[in-house]
mmCIF file of C-alpha atoms in Angstrom:
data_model
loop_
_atom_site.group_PDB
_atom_site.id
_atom_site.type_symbol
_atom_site.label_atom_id
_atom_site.label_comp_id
_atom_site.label_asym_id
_atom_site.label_seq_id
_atom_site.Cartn_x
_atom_site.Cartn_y
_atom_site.Cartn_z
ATOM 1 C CA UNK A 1040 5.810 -5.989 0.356
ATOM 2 C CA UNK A 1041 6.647 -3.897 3.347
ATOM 3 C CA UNK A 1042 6.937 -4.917 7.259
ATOM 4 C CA UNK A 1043 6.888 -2.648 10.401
ATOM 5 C CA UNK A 1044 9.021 -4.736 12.973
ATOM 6 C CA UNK A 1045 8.793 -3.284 16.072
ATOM 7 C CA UNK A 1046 11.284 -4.085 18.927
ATOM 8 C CA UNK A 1047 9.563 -4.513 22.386
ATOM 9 C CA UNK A 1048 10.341 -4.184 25.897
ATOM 10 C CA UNK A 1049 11.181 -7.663 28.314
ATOM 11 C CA UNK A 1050 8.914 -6.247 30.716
ATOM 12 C CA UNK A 1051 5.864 -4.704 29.612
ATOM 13 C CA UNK A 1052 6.271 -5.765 25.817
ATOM 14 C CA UNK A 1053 5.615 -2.008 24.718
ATOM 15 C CA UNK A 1054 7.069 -1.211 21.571
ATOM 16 C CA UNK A 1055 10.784 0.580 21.888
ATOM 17 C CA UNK A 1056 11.440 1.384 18.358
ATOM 18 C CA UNK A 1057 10.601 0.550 15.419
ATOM 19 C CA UNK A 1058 11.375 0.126 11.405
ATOM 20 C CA UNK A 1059 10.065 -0.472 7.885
ATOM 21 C CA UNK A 1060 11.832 -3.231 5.827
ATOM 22 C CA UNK A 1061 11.272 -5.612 3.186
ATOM 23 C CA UNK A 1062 10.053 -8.719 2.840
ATOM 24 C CA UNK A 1063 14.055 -10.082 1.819
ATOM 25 C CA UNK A 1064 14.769 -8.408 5.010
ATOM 26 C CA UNK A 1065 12.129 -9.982 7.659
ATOM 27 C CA UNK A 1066 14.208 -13.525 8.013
ATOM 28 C CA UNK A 1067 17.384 -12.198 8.683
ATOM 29 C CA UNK A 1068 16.016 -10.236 11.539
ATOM 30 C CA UNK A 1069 13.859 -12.716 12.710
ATOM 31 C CA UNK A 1070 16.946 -15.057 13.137
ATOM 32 C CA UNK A 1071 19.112 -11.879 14.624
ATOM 33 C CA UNK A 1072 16.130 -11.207 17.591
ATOM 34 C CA UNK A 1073 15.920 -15.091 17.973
ATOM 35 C CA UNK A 1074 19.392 -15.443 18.797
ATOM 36 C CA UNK A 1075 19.988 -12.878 21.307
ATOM 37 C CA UNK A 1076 16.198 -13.205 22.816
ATOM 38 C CA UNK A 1077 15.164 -10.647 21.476
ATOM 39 C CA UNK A 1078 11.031 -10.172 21.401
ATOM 40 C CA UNK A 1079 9.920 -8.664 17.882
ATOM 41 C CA UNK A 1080 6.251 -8.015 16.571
ATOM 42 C CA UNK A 1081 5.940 -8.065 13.104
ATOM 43 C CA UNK A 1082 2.764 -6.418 10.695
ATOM 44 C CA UNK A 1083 2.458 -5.086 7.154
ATOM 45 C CA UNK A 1084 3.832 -1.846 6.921
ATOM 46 C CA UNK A 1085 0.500 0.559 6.456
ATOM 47 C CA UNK A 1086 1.008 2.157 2.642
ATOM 48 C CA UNK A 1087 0.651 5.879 1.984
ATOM 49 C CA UNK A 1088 -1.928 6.735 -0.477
ATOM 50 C CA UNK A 1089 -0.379 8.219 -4.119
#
């Protein structure tokens, strides 16, 4: 599975950028952004139809 983690602003909380990684990837990125702060919003990546 696939996650959209989007990095947001401190003082509106819109979304600044954003990217696609998976699920092995969502801890250690969690635990980065909680280190330094940082506020993170986290969904399942939307899948392209194939």
């Amino acid at each position: 599975m696939r996650f959209e983690i989007m990095r947001l602003d401190d003082i509106d909380g819109t979304a600044v950028d954003s990217t696609v990684v998976d699920a092995a990837s969502v801890n250690r990125i969690v635990q980065q952004a909680a280190s330094i702060g940082q506020r993170i919003y986290i969904r399942p990546a939307e899948t392209s139809a194939r």
